[in-house]
Amino acid sequence: VDGYTPKVTQDNGVFTVTNTFGVHSLKITKENESGEKLKGAGFRVYKDAACQQPADIFLDNAFNVALKTATDASVQTGDDGTLMFYGLKAGTYYIKEFRTPNGYTLLEDTLKLVIADDGNVTVTNSDGTYPATVDENNVISLTVTNRQLVIDVPFTAGTGIYIFLIGSIALMAVAVVLLTMKRRSMHS
């Protein structure tokens, strides 16, 4: 069957053929809230929920460049905002964003990607199901949308500034009055 890998087992003369789905590719597209594609977002795919063990997948479709040996620079979205991973077999994977373009926030959650033996794919985050599509070539497509970083500037003109300003003006007024009185007493 196309797209499946047969596995034959024998038990007491009975042969069982189990078809498991082949490999998938993962395409991550990074964009902002306006749909503009973002270059320079870094993602890694792990085989454990703690995101400590890189998955046994590849950065090229010839399966030559393993993710385990990849540098951070090689797992970033390109000019078109996309990043591809190849060779994902049935199993559970965890996708974590480790770098985001300047001015944007990191993806808050680690995404959990499950590829079932029959080829069905689910992606979840802490809110539940995360939108993903799978095309006829077994390419799983995820779009990660990030918000622009908003920097809150502290409000520095509270009531304390007015008290300080009024006190300073009053002190200067007292100084002017004293100086004027001293000059008059010197001229008299």
Short mmCIF file of N, CA and C in Angstrom, two decimals:
data_model
loop_
_atom_site.label_atom_id
_atom_site.label_comp_id
_atom_site.label_asym_id
_atom_site.label_seq_id
_atom_site.Cartn_x
_atom_site.Cartn_y
_atom_site.Cartn_z
N VAL A 1 0.86 -1.18 0.00
CA VAL A 1 0.00 0.00 0.00
C VAL A 1 0.91 1.23 0.00
N ASP A 2 0.62 2.18 -0.90
CA ASP A 2 1.43 3.39 -1.01
C ASP A 2 1.46 4.16 0.30
N GLY A 3 2.65 4.62 0.67
CA GLY A 3 2.82 5.43 1.87
C GLY A 3 2.99 4.62 3.13
N TYR A 4 2.82 3.31 3.07
CA TYR A 4 2.93 2.45 4.24
C TYR A 4 4.13 1.53 4.12
N THR A 5 4.67 1.14 5.26
CA THR A 5 5.78 0.19 5.31
C THR A 5 5.26 -1.09 5.96
N PRO A 6 5.37 -2.23 5.24
CA PRO A 6 4.88 -3.47 5.84
C PRO A 6 5.88 -4.05 6.84
N LYS A 7 5.35 -4.65 7.89
CA LYS A 7 6.16 -5.35 8.88
C LYS A 7 5.55 -6.74 9.04
N VAL A 8 6.34 -7.77 8.77
CA VAL A 8 5.86 -9.14 8.83
C VAL A 8 6.38 -9.81 10.09
N THR A 9 5.46 -10.39 10.84
CA THR A 9 5.85 -11.15 12.04
C THR A 9 5.25 -12.55 11.92
N GLN A 10 5.91 -13.50 12.60
CA GLN A 10 5.44 -14.88 12.57
C GLN A 10 5.29 -15.37 14.01
N ASP A 11 4.18 -16.05 14.27
CA ASP A 11 3.93 -16.62 15.58
C ASP A 11 3.27 -17.97 15.37
N ASN A 12 4.01 -19.07 15.66
CA ASN A 12 3.50 -20.44 15.49
C ASN A 12 2.96 -20.70 14.09
N GLY A 13 3.71 -20.29 13.09
CA GLY A 13 3.32 -20.55 11.72
C GLY A 13 2.30 -19.58 11.15
N VAL A 14 1.84 -18.64 11.96
CA VAL A 14 0.88 -17.64 11.47
C VAL A 14 1.64 -16.35 11.18
N PHE A 15 1.53 -15.92 9.94
CA PHE A 15 2.19 -14.69 9.53
C PHE A 15 1.22 -13.53 9.65
N THR A 16 1.72 -12.43 10.22
CA THR A 16 0.91 -11.22 10.35
C THR A 16 1.64 -10.09 9.65
N VAL A 17 0.93 -9.40 8.78
CA VAL A 17 1.50 -8.25 8.09
C VAL A 17 0.85 -7.00 8.67
N THR A 18 1.69 -6.13 9.23
CA THR A 18 1.20 -4.87 9.78
C THR A 18 1.76 -3.75 8.94
N ASN A 19 0.87 -2.93 8.41
CA ASN A 19 1.31 -1.78 7.62
C ASN A 19 1.38 -0.56 8.53
N THR A 20 2.56 0.05 8.56
CA THR A 20 2.69 1.30 9.31
C THR A 20 2.97 2.42 8.31
N PHE A 21 2.46 3.58 8.64
CA PHE A 21 2.61 4.71 7.74
C PHE A 21 4.07 5.10 7.64
N GLY A 22 4.46 5.60 6.47
CA GLY A 22 5.84 6.03 6.23
C GLY A 22 6.19 7.30 6.97
N VAL A 23 7.07 8.09 6.39
CA VAL A 23 7.56 9.30 7.06
C VAL A 23 6.83 10.54 6.60
N HIS A 24 6.85 11.52 7.48
CA HIS A 24 6.26 12.83 7.20
C HIS A 24 7.38 13.87 7.16
N SER A 25 7.03 15.02 6.62
CA SER A 25 7.86 16.21 6.71
C SER A 25 7.06 17.22 7.53
N LEU A 26 7.76 18.14 8.14
CA LEU A 26 7.12 19.18 8.95
C LEU A 26 7.54 20.53 8.41
N LYS A 27 6.56 21.33 8.04
CA LYS A 27 6.81 22.69 7.56
C LYS A 27 6.24 23.66 8.57
N ILE A 28 7.12 24.47 9.15
CA ILE A 28 6.70 25.49 10.11
C ILE A 28 6.79 26.84 9.42
N THR A 29 5.70 27.59 9.44
CA THR A 29 5.67 28.94 8.89
C THR A 29 5.48 29.91 10.04
N LYS A 30 6.36 30.87 10.10
CA LYS A 30 6.32 31.88 11.16
C LYS A 30 5.81 33.18 10.57
N GLU A 31 4.78 33.76 11.22
CA GLU A 31 4.25 35.04 10.74
C GLU A 31 3.78 35.88 11.91
N ASN A 32 3.58 37.18 11.61
CA ASN A 32 3.04 38.07 12.64
C ASN A 32 1.52 38.10 12.52
N GLU A 33 0.88 38.90 13.35
CA GLU A 33 -0.58 38.96 13.39
C GLU A 33 -1.20 39.50 12.09
N SER A 34 -0.41 40.17 11.27
CA SER A 34 -0.89 40.69 9.98
C SER A 34 -0.66 39.70 8.85
N GLY A 35 -0.06 38.54 9.16
CA GLY A 35 0.21 37.54 8.13
C GLY A 35 1.55 37.71 7.42
N GLU A 36 2.34 38.70 7.85
CA GLU A 36 3.67 38.92 7.26
C GLU A 36 4.61 37.81 7.72
N LYS A 37 5.30 37.17 6.78
CA LYS A 37 6.23 36.08 7.09
C LYS A 37 7.46 36.65 7.79
N LEU A 38 7.94 35.92 8.80
CA LEU A 38 9.05 36.40 9.62
C LEU A 38 10.29 35.51 9.47
N LYS A 39 11.40 36.13 9.18
CA LYS A 39 12.69 35.45 9.06
C LYS A 39 13.38 35.43 10.42
N GLY A 40 14.09 34.35 10.71
CA GLY A 40 14.94 34.31 11.89
C GLY A 40 14.33 33.68 13.13
N ALA A 41 13.17 33.04 13.01
CA ALA A 41 12.60 32.34 14.16
C ALA A 41 13.24 30.96 14.23
N GLY A 42 13.69 30.56 15.43
CA GLY A 42 14.36 29.28 15.60
C GLY A 42 13.47 28.25 16.26
N PHE A 43 13.41 27.07 15.68
CA PHE A 43 12.62 25.98 16.23
C PHE A 43 13.46 24.72 16.30
N ARG A 44 13.19 23.92 17.32
CA ARG A 44 13.78 22.59 17.43
C ARG A 44 12.66 21.60 17.71
N VAL A 45 12.90 20.35 17.32
CA VAL A 45 11.93 19.29 17.53
C VAL A 45 12.59 18.25 18.44
N TYR A 46 11.87 17.88 19.49
CA TYR A 46 12.41 16.97 20.50
C TYR A 46 11.56 15.71 20.60
N LYS A 47 12.15 14.67 21.19
CA LYS A 47 11.39 13.43 21.39
C LYS A 47 10.93 13.28 22.84
N ASP A 48 11.23 14.25 23.69
CA ASP A 48 10.78 14.21 25.08
C ASP A 48 10.10 15.52 25.46
N ALA A 49 9.15 15.44 26.37
CA ALA A 49 8.37 16.61 26.78
C ALA A 49 9.23 17.68 27.46
N ALA A 50 10.36 17.29 28.06
CA ALA A 50 11.24 18.25 28.71
C ALA A 50 12.10 19.00 27.69
N CYS A 51 12.00 18.62 26.43
CA CYS A 51 12.76 19.25 25.33
C CYS A 51 14.27 19.21 25.59
N GLN A 52 14.75 18.02 25.94
CA GLN A 52 16.18 17.82 26.17
C GLN A 52 16.83 16.93 25.12
N GLN A 53 16.04 16.03 24.49
CA GLN A 53 16.58 15.07 23.53
C GLN A 53 16.07 15.39 22.12
N PRO A 54 16.97 15.89 21.25
CA PRO A 54 16.53 16.20 19.88
C PRO A 54 15.96 14.95 19.19
N ALA A 55 14.95 15.18 18.37
CA ALA A 55 14.32 14.08 17.63
C ALA A 55 15.27 13.55 16.57
N ASP A 56 15.08 12.30 16.19
CA ASP A 56 15.89 11.66 15.15
C ASP A 56 15.31 11.99 13.78
N ILE A 57 15.42 13.26 13.41
CA ILE A 57 14.90 13.72 12.13
C ILE A 57 15.98 14.53 11.43
N PHE A 58 15.64 15.06 10.25
CA PHE A 58 16.66 15.68 9.40
C PHE A 58 16.22 17.06 8.90
N LEU A 59 17.23 17.83 8.46
CA LEU A 59 16.98 19.17 7.92
C LEU A 59 16.98 19.18 6.40
N ASP A 60 17.21 18.03 5.78
CA ASP A 60 17.18 17.93 4.33
C ASP A 60 16.43 16.66 3.93
N ASN A 61 15.82 16.69 2.73
CA ASN A 61 15.02 15.55 2.33
C ASN A 61 15.85 14.36 1.82
N ALA A 62 17.15 14.51 1.79
CA ALA A 62 18.03 13.37 1.46
C ALA A 62 18.49 12.66 2.74
N PHE A 63 18.05 13.18 3.90
CA PHE A 63 18.37 12.63 5.21
C PHE A 63 19.87 12.59 5.49
N ASN A 64 20.55 13.67 5.12
CA ASN A 64 21.99 13.78 5.37
C ASN A 64 22.33 14.65 6.57
N VAL A 65 21.52 15.68 6.84
CA VAL A 65 21.82 16.64 7.91
C VAL A 65 20.87 16.37 9.09
N ALA A 66 21.40 15.71 10.11
CA ALA A 66 20.59 15.34 11.27
C ALA A 66 20.34 16.54 12.17
N LEU A 67 19.14 16.63 12.71
CA LEU A 67 18.80 17.70 13.63
C LEU A 67 19.72 17.69 14.85
N LYS A 68 20.09 16.50 15.30
CA LYS A 68 20.95 16.38 16.49
C LYS A 68 22.26 17.14 16.34
N THR A 69 22.77 17.25 15.12
CA THR A 69 24.06 17.90 14.88
C THR A 69 23.92 19.33 14.36
N ALA A 70 22.69 19.80 14.22
CA ALA A 70 22.45 21.11 13.62
C ALA A 70 22.79 22.25 14.58
N THR A 71 23.29 23.32 14.02
CA THR A 71 23.53 24.53 14.80
C THR A 71 22.22 25.32 14.90
N ASP A 72 22.15 26.23 15.85
CA ASP A 72 20.95 27.05 16.00
C ASP A 72 20.66 27.84 14.73
N ALA A 73 21.70 28.29 14.05
CA ALA A 73 21.52 29.09 12.84
C ALA A 73 20.86 28.28 11.72
N SER A 74 21.05 26.96 11.72
CA SER A 74 20.49 26.15 10.64
C SER A 74 19.04 25.73 10.88
N VAL A 75 18.50 26.04 12.05
CA VAL A 75 17.10 25.68 12.33
C VAL A 75 16.28 26.95 12.56
N GLN A 76 16.43 27.90 11.62
CA GLN A 76 15.70 29.16 11.67
C GLN A 76 14.92 29.34 10.38
N THR A 77 13.80 30.06 10.50
CA THR A 77 13.02 30.34 9.31
C THR A 77 13.80 31.24 8.36
N GLY A 78 13.61 30.98 7.06
CA GLY A 78 14.30 31.75 6.03
C GLY A 78 13.53 32.98 5.63
N ASP A 79 13.92 33.57 4.51
CA ASP A 79 13.27 34.79 4.00
C ASP A 79 11.77 34.60 3.79
N ASP A 80 11.36 33.37 3.45
CA ASP A 80 9.93 33.11 3.21
C ASP A 80 9.18 32.74 4.49
N GLY A 81 9.88 32.82 5.65
CA GLY A 81 9.24 32.54 6.93
C GLY A 81 9.04 31.08 7.23
N THR A 82 9.65 30.19 6.44
CA THR A 82 9.43 28.75 6.65
C THR A 82 10.71 28.02 7.06
N LEU A 83 10.48 26.88 7.69
CA LEU A 83 11.55 25.97 8.11
C LEU A 83 11.02 24.56 7.92
N MET A 84 11.83 23.68 7.33
CA MET A 84 11.40 22.31 7.05
C MET A 84 12.21 21.30 7.87
N PHE A 85 11.52 20.27 8.33
CA PHE A 85 12.13 19.11 8.96
C PHE A 85 11.65 17.88 8.20
N TYR A 86 12.52 16.87 8.08
CA TYR A 86 12.19 15.68 7.29
C TYR A 86 12.41 14.41 8.11
N GLY A 87 11.71 13.36 7.70
CA GLY A 87 11.94 12.04 8.28
C GLY A 87 11.19 11.78 9.58
N LEU A 88 10.06 12.42 9.79
CA LEU A 88 9.28 12.18 11.01
C LEU A 88 8.48 10.90 10.84
N LYS A 89 8.76 9.92 11.68
CA LYS A 89 8.05 8.64 11.66
C LYS A 89 6.92 8.69 12.68
N ALA A 90 6.11 7.65 12.70
CA ALA A 90 5.04 7.58 13.70
C ALA A 90 5.65 7.74 15.08
N GLY A 91 5.02 8.55 15.91
CA GLY A 91 5.53 8.80 17.26
C GLY A 91 5.09 10.16 17.76
N THR A 92 5.65 10.53 18.90
CA THR A 92 5.31 11.81 19.53
C THR A 92 6.53 12.72 19.49
N TYR A 93 6.29 13.97 19.12
CA TYR A 93 7.36 14.96 19.02
C TYR A 93 6.91 16.23 19.75
N TYR A 94 7.90 17.01 20.17
CA TYR A 94 7.63 18.27 20.86
C TYR A 94 8.37 19.38 20.13
N ILE A 95 7.64 20.42 19.75
CA ILE A 95 8.19 21.51 18.96
C ILE A 95 8.31 22.74 19.86
N LYS A 96 9.52 23.26 19.93
CA LYS A 96 9.77 24.41 20.81
C LYS A 96 10.45 25.52 20.03
N GLU A 97 9.93 26.72 20.20
CA GLU A 97 10.57 27.89 19.60
C GLU A 97 11.61 28.40 20.59
N PHE A 98 12.86 28.54 20.13
CA PHE A 98 13.92 29.00 21.02
C PHE A 98 14.42 30.40 20.66
N ARG A 99 14.05 30.89 19.50
CA ARG A 99 14.48 32.24 19.10
C ARG A 99 13.37 32.85 18.24
N THR A 100 13.19 34.13 18.42
CA THR A 100 12.18 34.84 17.63
C THR A 100 12.81 36.09 17.05
N PRO A 101 12.29 36.57 15.93
CA PRO A 101 12.85 37.81 15.37
C PRO A 101 12.73 38.97 16.37
N ASN A 102 13.64 39.92 16.26
CA ASN A 102 13.61 41.09 17.16
C ASN A 102 12.24 41.75 17.11
N GLY A 103 11.75 42.07 18.29
CA GLY A 103 10.48 42.77 18.39
C GLY A 103 9.27 41.88 18.51
N TYR A 104 9.47 40.56 18.60
CA TYR A 104 8.36 39.61 18.71
C TYR A 104 8.53 38.73 19.93
N THR A 105 7.42 38.21 20.42
CA THR A 105 7.44 37.34 21.59
C THR A 105 7.60 35.89 21.17
N LEU A 106 8.21 35.09 22.03
CA LEU A 106 8.35 33.65 21.78
C LEU A 106 6.99 32.97 21.91
N LEU A 107 6.84 31.87 21.21
CA LEU A 107 5.67 31.02 21.37
C LEU A 107 5.67 30.54 22.81
N GLU A 108 4.58 30.77 23.52
CA GLU A 108 4.53 30.47 24.95
C GLU A 108 4.55 28.98 25.24
N ASP A 109 3.91 28.20 24.40
CA ASP A 109 3.77 26.77 24.65
C ASP A 109 4.70 25.95 23.77
N THR A 110 5.04 24.78 24.28
CA THR A 110 5.66 23.76 23.45
C THR A 110 4.51 23.04 22.76
N LEU A 111 4.63 22.81 21.46
CA LEU A 111 3.59 22.10 20.72
C LEU A 111 3.87 20.61 20.76
N LYS A 112 2.85 19.82 20.96
CA LYS A 112 2.97 18.36 20.96
C LYS A 112 2.40 17.84 19.65
N LEU A 113 3.23 17.15 18.88
CA LEU A 113 2.86 16.59 17.59
C LEU A 113 2.83 15.08 17.72
N VAL A 114 1.68 14.47 17.40
CA VAL A 114 1.56 13.01 17.45
C VAL A 114 1.23 12.51 16.06
N ILE A 115 2.08 11.61 15.56
CA ILE A 115 1.82 10.94 14.28
C ILE A 115 1.48 9.50 14.61
N ALA A 116 0.24 9.11 14.33
CA ALA A 116 -0.21 7.76 14.64
C ALA A 116 0.31 6.77 13.58
N ASP A 117 0.28 5.50 13.91
CA ASP A 117 0.74 4.46 12.97
C ASP A 117 -0.03 4.49 11.66
N ASP A 118 -1.29 4.94 11.70
CA ASP A 118 -2.10 4.99 10.48
C ASP A 118 -1.90 6.29 9.70
N GLY A 119 -0.99 7.18 10.18
CA GLY A 119 -0.70 8.42 9.48
C GLY A 119 -1.50 9.62 9.96
N ASN A 120 -2.46 9.41 10.84
CA ASN A 120 -3.22 10.53 11.38
C ASN A 120 -2.32 11.41 12.23
N VAL A 121 -2.53 12.71 12.13
CA VAL A 121 -1.67 13.69 12.82
C VAL A 121 -2.53 14.58 13.71
N THR A 122 -2.07 14.78 14.95
CA THR A 122 -2.70 15.76 15.84
C THR A 122 -1.60 16.63 16.44
N VAL A 123 -1.92 17.90 16.60
CA VAL A 123 -1.01 18.85 17.23
C VAL A 123 -1.80 19.52 18.34
N THR A 124 -1.19 19.59 19.52
CA THR A 124 -1.86 20.23 20.66
C THR A 124 -0.90 21.17 21.38
N ASN A 125 -1.51 22.11 22.11
CA ASN A 125 -0.77 22.96 23.03
C ASN A 125 -1.57 23.01 24.32
N SER A 126 -1.25 23.90 25.23
CA SER A 126 -1.95 23.93 26.52
C SER A 126 -3.42 24.31 26.38
N ASP A 127 -3.79 24.96 25.28
CA ASP A 127 -5.18 25.36 25.05
C ASP A 127 -6.00 24.27 24.36
N GLY A 128 -5.36 23.21 23.93
CA GLY A 128 -6.07 22.14 23.21
C GLY A 128 -5.46 21.92 21.85
N THR A 129 -6.31 21.64 20.88
CA THR A 129 -5.85 21.32 19.54
C THR A 129 -5.28 22.56 18.86
N TYR A 130 -4.13 22.37 18.21
CA TYR A 130 -3.47 23.45 17.48
C TYR A 130 -3.68 23.18 16.00
N PRO A 131 -4.03 24.18 15.20
CA PRO A 131 -4.33 23.93 13.79
C PRO A 131 -3.13 23.46 12.98
N ALA A 132 -3.33 22.38 12.25
CA ALA A 132 -2.29 21.84 11.37
C ALA A 132 -2.98 21.16 10.20
N THR A 133 -2.29 21.12 9.08
CA THR A 133 -2.81 20.42 7.91
C THR A 133 -1.77 19.41 7.44
N VAL A 134 -2.24 18.38 6.73
CA VAL A 134 -1.35 17.38 6.14
C VAL A 134 -1.75 17.26 4.67
N ASP A 135 -0.78 17.45 3.77
CA ASP A 135 -1.12 17.37 2.35
C ASP A 135 -0.88 15.96 1.80
N GLU A 136 -1.11 15.79 0.50
CA GLU A 136 -0.98 14.47 -0.14
C GLU A 136 0.44 13.94 -0.16
N ASN A 137 1.42 14.81 0.10
CA ASN A 137 2.83 14.38 0.16
C ASN A 137 3.30 14.16 1.59
N ASN A 138 2.36 14.07 2.52
CA ASN A 138 2.66 13.85 3.94
C ASN A 138 3.44 14.99 4.58
N VAL A 139 3.21 16.20 4.10
CA VAL A 139 3.83 17.38 4.69
C VAL A 139 2.85 17.97 5.70
N ILE A 140 3.28 17.99 6.96
CA ILE A 140 2.50 18.58 8.04
C ILE A 140 2.84 20.07 8.06
N SER A 141 1.82 20.92 7.93
CA SER A 141 2.05 22.36 7.92
C SER A 141 1.48 23.00 9.17
N LEU A 142 2.35 23.74 9.87
CA LEU A 142 1.96 24.50 11.06
C LEU A 142 2.28 25.96 10.81
N THR A 143 1.38 26.83 11.18
CA THR A 143 1.66 28.26 11.13
C THR A 143 1.71 28.77 12.56
N VAL A 144 2.84 29.37 12.90
CA VAL A 144 3.03 29.93 14.24
C VAL A 144 2.95 31.45 14.12
N THR A 145 1.96 32.01 14.79
CA THR A 145 1.75 33.46 14.75
C THR A 145 2.22 34.05 16.07
N ASN A 146 3.07 35.05 15.97
CA ASN A 146 3.56 35.70 17.18
C ASN A 146 3.17 37.16 17.21
N ARG A 147 2.94 37.62 18.42
CA ARG A 147 2.60 39.03 18.64
C ARG A 147 3.89 39.85 18.71
N GLN A 148 3.73 41.11 18.34
CA GLN A 148 4.86 42.02 18.50
C GLN A 148 5.05 42.27 19.99
N LEU A 149 6.29 42.43 20.37
CA LEU A 149 6.65 42.68 21.75
C LEU A 149 6.21 44.09 22.12
N VAL A 150 5.45 44.20 23.19
CA VAL A 150 5.00 45.51 23.68
C VAL A 150 5.77 45.80 24.95
N ILE A 151 6.47 46.91 24.93
CA ILE A 151 7.27 47.29 26.10
C ILE A 151 6.49 48.35 26.87
N ASP A 152 6.16 48.06 28.10
CA ASP A 152 5.46 49.01 28.94
C ASP A 152 6.47 49.98 29.55
N VAL A 153 6.33 51.24 29.23
CA VAL A 153 7.19 52.28 29.79
C VAL A 153 6.56 52.71 31.11
N PRO A 154 7.31 52.69 32.19
CA PRO A 154 6.72 53.06 33.47
C PRO A 154 6.24 54.51 33.48
N PHE A 155 5.14 54.74 34.15
CA PHE A 155 4.58 56.08 34.28
C PHE A 155 5.37 56.81 35.36
N THR A 156 6.06 57.87 34.97
CA THR A 156 6.94 58.56 35.92
C THR A 156 6.39 59.88 36.41
N ALA A 157 5.22 60.26 35.95
CA ALA A 157 4.68 61.56 36.34
C ALA A 157 3.49 61.39 37.28
N GLY A 158 3.67 60.67 38.35
CA GLY A 158 2.60 60.47 39.33
C GLY A 158 2.45 61.70 40.22
N THR A 159 1.65 61.57 41.27
CA THR A 159 1.41 62.71 42.17
C THR A 159 2.69 63.14 42.87
N GLY A 160 3.64 62.25 43.05
CA GLY A 160 4.90 62.60 43.70
C GLY A 160 5.63 63.70 42.97
N ILE A 161 5.57 63.71 41.64
CA ILE A 161 6.26 64.73 40.86
C ILE A 161 5.63 66.11 41.11
N TYR A 162 4.30 66.17 41.30
CA TYR A 162 3.63 67.45 41.54
C TYR A 162 3.99 67.99 42.93
N ILE A 163 4.06 67.12 43.91
CA ILE A 163 4.44 67.55 45.26
C ILE A 163 5.86 68.11 45.24
N PHE A 164 6.74 67.40 44.54
CA PHE A 164 8.13 67.85 44.42
C PHE A 164 8.19 69.20 43.71
N LEU A 165 7.40 69.37 42.64
CA LEU A 165 7.41 70.60 41.87
C LEU A 165 6.88 71.78 42.71
N ILE A 166 5.79 71.59 43.41
CA ILE A 166 5.22 72.65 44.26
C ILE A 166 6.18 73.00 45.40
N GLY A 167 6.78 71.98 46.00
CA GLY A 167 7.75 72.22 47.07
C GLY A 167 8.95 73.01 46.56
N SER A 168 9.43 72.68 45.36
CA SER A 168 10.58 73.38 44.78
C SER A 168 10.24 74.84 44.49
N ILE A 169 9.06 75.08 43.95
CA ILE A 169 8.64 76.47 43.66
C ILE A 169 8.51 77.27 44.95
N ALA A 170 7.92 76.65 45.98
CA ALA A 170 7.76 77.34 47.28
C ALA A 170 9.13 77.66 47.87
N LEU A 171 10.07 76.72 47.78
CA LEU A 171 11.41 76.94 48.31
C LEU A 171 12.11 78.08 47.56
N MET A 172 11.93 78.11 46.23
CA MET A 172 12.53 79.20 45.46
C MET A 172 11.89 80.54 45.82
N ALA A 173 10.59 80.55 46.06
CA ALA A 173 9.90 81.80 46.44
C ALA A 173 10.42 82.30 47.77
N VAL A 174 10.61 81.39 48.74
CA VAL A 174 11.15 81.77 50.05
C VAL A 174 12.56 82.34 49.87
N ALA A 175 13.36 81.69 49.01
CA ALA A 175 14.73 82.16 48.79
C ALA A 175 14.73 83.56 48.18
N VAL A 176 13.82 83.83 47.23
CA VAL A 176 13.74 85.16 46.61
C VAL A 176 13.32 86.20 47.65
N VAL A 177 12.35 85.88 48.50
CA VAL A 177 11.90 86.82 49.53
C VAL A 177 13.04 87.11 50.50
N LEU A 178 13.75 86.08 50.95
CA LEU A 178 14.87 86.29 51.88
C LEU A 178 15.98 87.12 51.25
N LEU A 179 16.28 86.83 49.98
CA LEU A 179 17.32 87.58 49.28
C LEU A 179 16.92 89.05 49.14
N THR A 180 15.67 89.30 48.80
CA THR A 180 15.17 90.67 48.67
C THR A 180 15.24 91.40 50.01
N MET A 181 14.85 90.72 51.10
CA MET A 181 14.89 91.34 52.43
C MET A 181 16.33 91.64 52.83
N LYS A 182 17.25 90.77 52.50
CA LYS A 182 18.65 90.98 52.85
C LYS A 182 19.21 92.17 52.08
N ARG A 183 18.86 92.32 50.80
CA ARG A 183 19.36 93.44 50.00
C ARG A 183 18.80 94.76 50.53
N ARG A 184 17.54 94.79 50.93
CA ARG A 184 16.94 96.01 51.46
C ARG A 184 17.61 96.42 52.77
N SER A 185 17.91 95.41 53.58
CA SER A 185 18.53 95.73 54.87
C SER A 185 19.97 96.21 54.67
N MET A 186 20.63 95.76 53.62
CA MET A 186 21.98 96.21 53.35
C MET A 186 22.00 97.65 52.79
N HIS A 187 20.97 98.04 52.05
CA HIS A 187 20.90 99.36 51.44
C HIS A 187 20.30 100.40 52.40
N SER A 188 19.77 100.01 53.48
CA SER A 188 19.17 100.97 54.37
C SER A 188 20.13 101.51 55.39
#
